[in-house]
PDB file of C-alpha atoms in Angstrom:
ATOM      1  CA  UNK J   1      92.990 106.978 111.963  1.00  0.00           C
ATOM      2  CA  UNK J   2      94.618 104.890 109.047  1.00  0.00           C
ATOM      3  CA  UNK J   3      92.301 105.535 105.783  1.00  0.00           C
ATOM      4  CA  UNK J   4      90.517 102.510 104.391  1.00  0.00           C
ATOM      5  CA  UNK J   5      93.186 101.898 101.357  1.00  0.00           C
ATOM      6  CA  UNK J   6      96.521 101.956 103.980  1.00  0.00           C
ATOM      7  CA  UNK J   7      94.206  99.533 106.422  1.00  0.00           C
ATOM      8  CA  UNK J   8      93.478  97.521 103.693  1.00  0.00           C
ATOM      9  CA  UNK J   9      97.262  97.246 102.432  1.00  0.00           C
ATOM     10  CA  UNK J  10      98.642  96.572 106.249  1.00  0.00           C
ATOM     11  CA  UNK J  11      95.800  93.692 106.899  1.00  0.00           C
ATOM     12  CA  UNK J  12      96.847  92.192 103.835  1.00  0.00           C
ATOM     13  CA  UNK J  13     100.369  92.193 103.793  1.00  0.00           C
ATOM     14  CA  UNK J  14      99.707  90.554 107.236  1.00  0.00           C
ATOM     15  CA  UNK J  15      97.311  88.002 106.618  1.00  0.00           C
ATOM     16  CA  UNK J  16     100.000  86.622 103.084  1.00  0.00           C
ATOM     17  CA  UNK J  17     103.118  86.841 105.990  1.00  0.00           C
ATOM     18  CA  UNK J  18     101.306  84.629 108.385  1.00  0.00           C
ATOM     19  CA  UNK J  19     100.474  82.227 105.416  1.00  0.00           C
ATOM     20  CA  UNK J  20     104.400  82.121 104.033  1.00  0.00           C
ATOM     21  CA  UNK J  21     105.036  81.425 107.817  1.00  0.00           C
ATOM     22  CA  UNK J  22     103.186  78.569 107.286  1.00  0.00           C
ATOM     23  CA  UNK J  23     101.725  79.486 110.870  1.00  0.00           C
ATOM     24  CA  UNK J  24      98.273  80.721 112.542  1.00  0.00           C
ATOM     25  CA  UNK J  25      95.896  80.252 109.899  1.00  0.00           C
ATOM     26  CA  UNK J  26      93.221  81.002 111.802  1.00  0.00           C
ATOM     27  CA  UNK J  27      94.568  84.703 112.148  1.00  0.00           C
ATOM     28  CA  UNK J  28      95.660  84.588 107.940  1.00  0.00           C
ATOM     29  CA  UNK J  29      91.609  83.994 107.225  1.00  0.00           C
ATOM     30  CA  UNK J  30      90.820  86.776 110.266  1.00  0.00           C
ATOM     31  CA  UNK J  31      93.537  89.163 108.628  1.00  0.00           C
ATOM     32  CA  UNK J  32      91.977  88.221 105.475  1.00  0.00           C
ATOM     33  CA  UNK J  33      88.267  89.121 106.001  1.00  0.00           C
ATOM     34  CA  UNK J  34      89.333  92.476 107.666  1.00  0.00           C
ATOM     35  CA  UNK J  35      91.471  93.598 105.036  1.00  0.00           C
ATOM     36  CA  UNK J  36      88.455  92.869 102.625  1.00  0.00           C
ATOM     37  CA  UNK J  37      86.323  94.975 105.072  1.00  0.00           C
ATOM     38  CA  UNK J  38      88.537  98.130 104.283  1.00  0.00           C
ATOM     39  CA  UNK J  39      88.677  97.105 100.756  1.00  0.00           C
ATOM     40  CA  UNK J  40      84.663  97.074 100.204  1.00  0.00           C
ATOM     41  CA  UNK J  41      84.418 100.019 102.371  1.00  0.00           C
ATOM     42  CA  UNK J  42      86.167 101.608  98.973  1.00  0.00           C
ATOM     43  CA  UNK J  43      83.617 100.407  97.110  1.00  0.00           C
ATOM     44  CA  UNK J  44      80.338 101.066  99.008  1.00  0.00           C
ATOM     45  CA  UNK J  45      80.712 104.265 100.742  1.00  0.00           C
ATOM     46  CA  UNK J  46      79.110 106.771  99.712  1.00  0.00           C
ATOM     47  CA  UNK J  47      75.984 105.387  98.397  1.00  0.00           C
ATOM     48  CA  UNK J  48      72.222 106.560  97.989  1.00  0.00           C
ATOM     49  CA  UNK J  49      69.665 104.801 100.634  1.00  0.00           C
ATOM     50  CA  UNK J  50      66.165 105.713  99.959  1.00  0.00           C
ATOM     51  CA  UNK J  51      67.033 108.786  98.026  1.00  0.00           C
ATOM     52  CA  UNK J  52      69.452 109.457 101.393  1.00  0.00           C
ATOM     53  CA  UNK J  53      73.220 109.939 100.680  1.00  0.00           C
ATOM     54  CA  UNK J  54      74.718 107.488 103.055  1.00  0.00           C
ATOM     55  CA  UNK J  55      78.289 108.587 104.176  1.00  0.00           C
ATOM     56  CA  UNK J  56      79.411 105.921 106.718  1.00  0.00           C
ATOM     57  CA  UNK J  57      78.207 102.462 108.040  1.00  0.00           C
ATOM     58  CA  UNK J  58      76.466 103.558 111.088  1.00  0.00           C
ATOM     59  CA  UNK J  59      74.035 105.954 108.766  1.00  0.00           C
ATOM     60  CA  UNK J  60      73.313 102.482 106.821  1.00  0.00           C
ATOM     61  CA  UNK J  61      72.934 100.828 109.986  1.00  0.00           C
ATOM     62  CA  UNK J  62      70.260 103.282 110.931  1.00  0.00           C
ATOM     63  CA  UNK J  63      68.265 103.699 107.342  1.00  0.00           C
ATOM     64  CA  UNK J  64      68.743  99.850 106.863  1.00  0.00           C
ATOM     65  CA  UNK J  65      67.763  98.471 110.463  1.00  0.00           C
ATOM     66  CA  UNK J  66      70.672  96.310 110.432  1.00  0.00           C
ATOM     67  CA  UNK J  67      71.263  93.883 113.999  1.00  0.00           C
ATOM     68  CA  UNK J  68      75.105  94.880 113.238  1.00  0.00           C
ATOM     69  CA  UNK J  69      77.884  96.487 111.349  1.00  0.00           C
ATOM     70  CA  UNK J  70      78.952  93.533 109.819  1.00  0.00           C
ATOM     71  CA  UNK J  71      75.419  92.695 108.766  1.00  0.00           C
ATOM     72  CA  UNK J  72      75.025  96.447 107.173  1.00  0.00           C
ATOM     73  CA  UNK J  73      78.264  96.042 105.040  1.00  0.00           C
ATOM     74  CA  UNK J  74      77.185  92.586 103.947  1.00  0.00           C
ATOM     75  CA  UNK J  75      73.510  93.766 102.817  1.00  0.00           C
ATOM     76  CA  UNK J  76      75.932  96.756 100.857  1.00  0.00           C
ATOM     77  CA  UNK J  77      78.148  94.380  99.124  1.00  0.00           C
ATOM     78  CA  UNK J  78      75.082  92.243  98.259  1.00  0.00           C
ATOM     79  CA  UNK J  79      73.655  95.355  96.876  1.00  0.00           C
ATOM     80  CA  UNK J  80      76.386  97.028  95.228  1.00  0.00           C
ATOM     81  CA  UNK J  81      79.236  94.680  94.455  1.00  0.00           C
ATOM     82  CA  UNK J  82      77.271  91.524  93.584  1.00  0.00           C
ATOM     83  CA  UNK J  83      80.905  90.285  91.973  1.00  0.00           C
ATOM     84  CA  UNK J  84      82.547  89.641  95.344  1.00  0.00           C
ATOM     85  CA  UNK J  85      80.201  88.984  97.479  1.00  0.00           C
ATOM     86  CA  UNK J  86      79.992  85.556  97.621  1.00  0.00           C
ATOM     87  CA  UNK J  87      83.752  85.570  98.532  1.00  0.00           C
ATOM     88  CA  UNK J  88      83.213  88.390 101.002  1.00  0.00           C
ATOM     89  CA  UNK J  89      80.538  86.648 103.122  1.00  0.00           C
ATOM     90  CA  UNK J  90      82.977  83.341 102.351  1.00  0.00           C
ATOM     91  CA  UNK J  91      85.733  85.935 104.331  1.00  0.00           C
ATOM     92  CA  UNK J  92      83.430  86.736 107.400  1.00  0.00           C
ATOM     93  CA  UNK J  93      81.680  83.533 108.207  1.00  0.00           C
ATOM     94  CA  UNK J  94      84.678  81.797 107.864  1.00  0.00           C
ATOM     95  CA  UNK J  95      86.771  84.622 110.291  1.00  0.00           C
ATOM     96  CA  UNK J  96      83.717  84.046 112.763  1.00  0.00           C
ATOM     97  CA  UNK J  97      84.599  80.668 112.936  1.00  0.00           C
ATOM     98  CA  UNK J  98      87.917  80.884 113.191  1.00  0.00           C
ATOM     99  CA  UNK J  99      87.839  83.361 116.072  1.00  0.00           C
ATOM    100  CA  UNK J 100      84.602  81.975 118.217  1.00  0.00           C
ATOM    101  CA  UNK J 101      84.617  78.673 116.582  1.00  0.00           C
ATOM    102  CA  UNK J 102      87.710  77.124 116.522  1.00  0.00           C
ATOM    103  CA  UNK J 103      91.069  78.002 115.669  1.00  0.00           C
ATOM    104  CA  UNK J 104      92.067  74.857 114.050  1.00  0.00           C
ATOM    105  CA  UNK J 105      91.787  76.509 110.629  1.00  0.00           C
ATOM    106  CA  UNK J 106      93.123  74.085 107.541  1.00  0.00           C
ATOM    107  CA  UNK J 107      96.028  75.366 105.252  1.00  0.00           C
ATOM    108  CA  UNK J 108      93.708  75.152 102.268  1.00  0.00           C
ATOM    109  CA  UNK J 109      90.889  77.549 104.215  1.00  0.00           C
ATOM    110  CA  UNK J 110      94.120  80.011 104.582  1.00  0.00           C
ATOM    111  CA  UNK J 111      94.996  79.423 100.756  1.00  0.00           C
ATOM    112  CA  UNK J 112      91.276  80.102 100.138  1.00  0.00           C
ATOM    113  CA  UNK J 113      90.933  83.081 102.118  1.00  0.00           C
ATOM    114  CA  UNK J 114      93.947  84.931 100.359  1.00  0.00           C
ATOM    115  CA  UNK J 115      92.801  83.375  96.968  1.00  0.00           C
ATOM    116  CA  UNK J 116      89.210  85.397  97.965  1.00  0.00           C
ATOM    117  CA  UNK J 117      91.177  88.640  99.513  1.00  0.00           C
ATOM    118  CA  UNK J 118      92.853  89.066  96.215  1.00  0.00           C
ATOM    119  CA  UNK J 119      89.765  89.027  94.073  1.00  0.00           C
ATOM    120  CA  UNK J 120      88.331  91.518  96.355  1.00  0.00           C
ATOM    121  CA  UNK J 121      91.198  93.672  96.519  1.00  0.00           C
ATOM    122  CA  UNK J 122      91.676  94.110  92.847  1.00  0.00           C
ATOM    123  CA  UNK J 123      87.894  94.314  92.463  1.00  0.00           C
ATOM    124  CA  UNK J 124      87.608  97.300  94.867  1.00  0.00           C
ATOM    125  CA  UNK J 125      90.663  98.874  93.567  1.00  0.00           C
ATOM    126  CA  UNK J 126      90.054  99.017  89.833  1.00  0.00           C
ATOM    127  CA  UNK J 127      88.720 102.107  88.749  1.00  0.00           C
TER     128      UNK J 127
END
């Protein structure tokens, strides 16, 4: 399995070629959010729960009763990396929509979502 930093780098180099293609936005936000997943997973893991040392997202899952993943890496962000995480949970509600929702995704969400990918990136990759 690809480490969080190489998954990171593939999504994104992804999600900016489908928006110079000028095609599929819906897939540049969805590329988008899930490159900032492997980005914040930098960031958050490990991390002290309840005096617990918390080594991956199912562990936080468990100690933080979380319905989901996603919801458990949200509540981390929120916790930990207050800076992005407006733009993170900008990332996954807007990926949700664009794959359950609709697909019709505007160039300016695309522009947005790369815009927010970016902060997060060099946020979670700054010592």
């Amino acid at each position: 399995m690809a480490n969080s930093l190489d998954h990171a780098k593939h999504n994104h180099t992804l999600c900016k070629n489908l928006r110079d293609g000028n095609i599929f936005y819906d897939w540049c936000v969805t590329t988008a959010f899930y490159s900032a997943l492997h980005y914040v997973n930098l960031k958050i893991l490990p991390c002290k729960i309840s005096q617990d040392t918390i080594t991956n997202i199912k562990e936080a899952q468990q100690k933080l009763n979380s319905p989901t993943l996603h919801d458990t890496r949200l509540k981390l962000v929120k916790l930990q990396c207050d800076t992005i995480a407006k733009q993170y949970r900008w990332l996954k509600d807007h990926a949700h929509n664009a794959r359950y929702v609709t697909y019709k995704i505007p160039v300016g969400n695309a522009d947005k979502a790369i815009d927010f990918l970016n902060k997060i990136a060099k946020y979670c990759t700054t010592k």
